[in-house]
Amino acid sequence: MSTVKLIDIAHSRTGDKGDTLNISLIPYNEADYEWLGEKVSPQKVKEHLKNIVKGKVTRYDLPNIKAYNFVCEQSLMGGVTTSLAIDTHGKSISSALLEMEIEKE
């Protein structure tokens, strides 16, 4: 079975609230929504971003807009006002998620 990187089938944006990171995952083709949901679980996101995400990952399914939102706790080294990270808002982490490989159907 072959694999595909998420960047080839979806796009993503991020946002922050304190030390919590929100990452959207939106397939380019709406027909891929269900398949993407089967392949990209909160556990897989946490494993893929294990050096960044230290807390719980919760996935919210948004079927009306064919998107997923992952809420990643303890991910921004304390948040914007306390972090010494270069990317305190976590905007580049969407690119890190899109590097994840999943099995292609």
Tab-separated table of C-alpha atoms in Angstrom, residues 18-56:
chain	number	residue	atom	x	y	z
A	18	GLY	CA	-2.730	30.744	25.476
A	19	ASP	CA	-0.842	27.454	25.470
A	20	THR	CA	-3.496	25.747	23.330
A	21	LEU	CA	-3.130	25.378	19.575
A	22	ASN	CA	-5.991	24.943	17.087
A	23	ILE	CA	-5.139	23.281	13.789
A	24	SER	CA	-7.654	22.983	10.980
A	25	LEU	CA	-7.442	20.249	8.367
A	26	ILE	CA	-9.496	20.838	5.231
A	27	PRO	CA	-9.400	18.488	2.233
A	28	TYR	CA	-9.054	20.076	-1.192
A	29	ASN	CA	-11.681	17.629	-2.455
A	30	GLU	CA	-14.791	17.367	-0.245
A	31	ALA	CA	-15.143	13.722	-1.291
A	32	ASP	CA	-11.988	12.984	0.750
A	33	TYR	CA	-13.541	14.244	4.008
A	34	GLU	CA	-14.692	10.876	5.433
A	35	TRP	CA	-11.515	9.072	4.355
A	36	LEU	CA	-9.360	11.766	5.906
A	37	GLY	CA	-11.310	11.443	9.144
A	38	GLU	CA	-10.621	7.705	9.223
A	39	LYS	CA	-6.891	8.209	8.737
A	40	VAL	CA	-6.131	11.287	10.852
A	41	SER	CA	-7.090	10.639	14.465
A	42	PRO	CA	-6.201	12.749	17.512
A	43	GLN	CA	-3.747	10.030	18.539
A	44	LYS	CA	-1.999	10.138	15.154
A	45	VAL	CA	-1.758	13.936	15.279
A	46	LYS	CA	-0.277	13.784	18.788
A	47	GLU	CA	2.235	11.145	17.697
A	48	HIS	CA	3.200	13.098	14.578
A	49	LEU	CA	3.670	16.318	16.584
A	50	LYS	CA	5.101	14.613	19.680
A	51	ASN	CA	7.959	17.103	19.988
A	52	ILE	CA	5.504	20.006	19.976
A	53	VAL	CA	2.237	18.824	21.553
A	54	LYS	CA	2.649	17.855	25.212
A	55	GLY	CA	-1.017	17.700	26.220
A	56	LYS	CA	-4.292	16.218	25.064
